[in-house]
Amino acid sequence: MAGIALRTPYWVFTGALGLIFLAPLLWTAVASVSPHPGTNQVEGWGLGNYETLANYQAGVWRYVANSAFVSLLTVALTLLTSFLGGYAFARFRFPGRNLLFLVTLAILMVPYATLLIPLYVLLNEVGLQNSLVGVALVLTMFQLPFSTFLMRISFEAVPRELDEAALVDGCSSFAALWRVLLPAVKPGLITVGLFAFLNAWNDFMAPLILINDTDRMTLPLAVSNLRGQVQGVVDYGATEAGVVVLALPCVLLFLLLQRHYVRGFMSGALKG
């Protein structure tokens, strides 16, 4: 009984926090199927707002596909680069290693929006402006400082004896990295991939600056344009439907990977 009494305030507090965080999501989901004046769902409950979203310009599935392409490409590039970069910073000694690492982290201190115009000019010179690949490259660049930092501490949490044992057994450096270290840092990789996906999927600024064609818009940009499509009048129902479509992949991925996500953040916490 004493244990239950001591844990009750914790349960009440965490339950209240959970309700506070869930309330906006639940309200959005309900609003997306409820009637709104001046929308496609004027009377009764239904999916009229989702029909408006589905038929908007190129169609919602086109924008979902654009966002998925940008997000998956960003995840792939971020995982590959941060995995190799974290391994190099954690396992190799070379002149200027710490300085280079600090320069990489310094990108975090630069305001995101201030770099988009120079990057727009640069991508225009190489033919990647108004390109989903260009958007993915920009988002990858902004993901790399945190991702490389997380992968470095993930590798540093793995005992060096594992590398040495693999090399003694005849593995090359690449084979040791692939067969021994990769499984050991998998939680860190999952955390990096999850962060990269969430940021790329929800990003609004980069597509807004870099994308000109309607057919190449990502879902956040399409939902923003849909919001005021008729003489500046806000279509709240369709906007809420777009928010639900935006949120679903993020919520599902987080629920599926939350165990690895927590382990990835804790990978270097107990080092030493």
Tab-separated table of C-alpha atoms in Angstrom, residues 74 77 112 115-116 119-120 123 128 131-144 203 205-207 210:
chain	number	residue	atom	x	y	z
A	74	THR	CA	17.190	12.632	-46.316
A	77	LEU	CA	21.948	10.364	-46.767
A	112	TYR	CA	18.205	27.917	-40.290
A	115	LEU	CA	21.276	29.926	-45.005
A	116	LEU	CA	18.361	29.138	-47.295
A	119	LEU	CA	21.734	27.649	-50.652
A	120	TYR	CA	19.022	28.626	-53.153
A	123	LEU	CA	21.496	24.924	-55.934
A	128	LEU	CA	19.063	21.438	-58.289
A	131	SER	CA	14.166	19.886	-57.197
A	132	LEU	CA	13.133	17.429	-54.486
A	133	VAL	CA	16.707	16.110	-54.488
A	134	GLY	CA	17.934	19.637	-53.738
A	135	VAL	CA	15.504	19.915	-50.822
A	136	ALA	CA	16.733	16.572	-49.453
A	137	LEU	CA	20.375	17.699	-49.701
A	138	VAL	CA	19.609	20.900	-47.784
A	139	LEU	CA	17.714	19.031	-45.064
A	140	THR	CA	20.533	16.496	-44.800
A	141	MET	CA	23.049	19.285	-44.260
A	142	PHE	CA	21.060	20.627	-41.320
A	143	GLN	CA	20.663	17.130	-39.843
A	144	LEU	CA	24.354	16.241	-39.933
A	203	ASP	CA	9.818	20.849	-42.798
A	205	MET	CA	10.847	26.492	-44.883
A	206	ALA	CA	13.134	24.608	-47.310
A	207	PRO	CA	10.354	23.572	-49.760
A	210	LEU	CA	13.385	26.030	-53.061
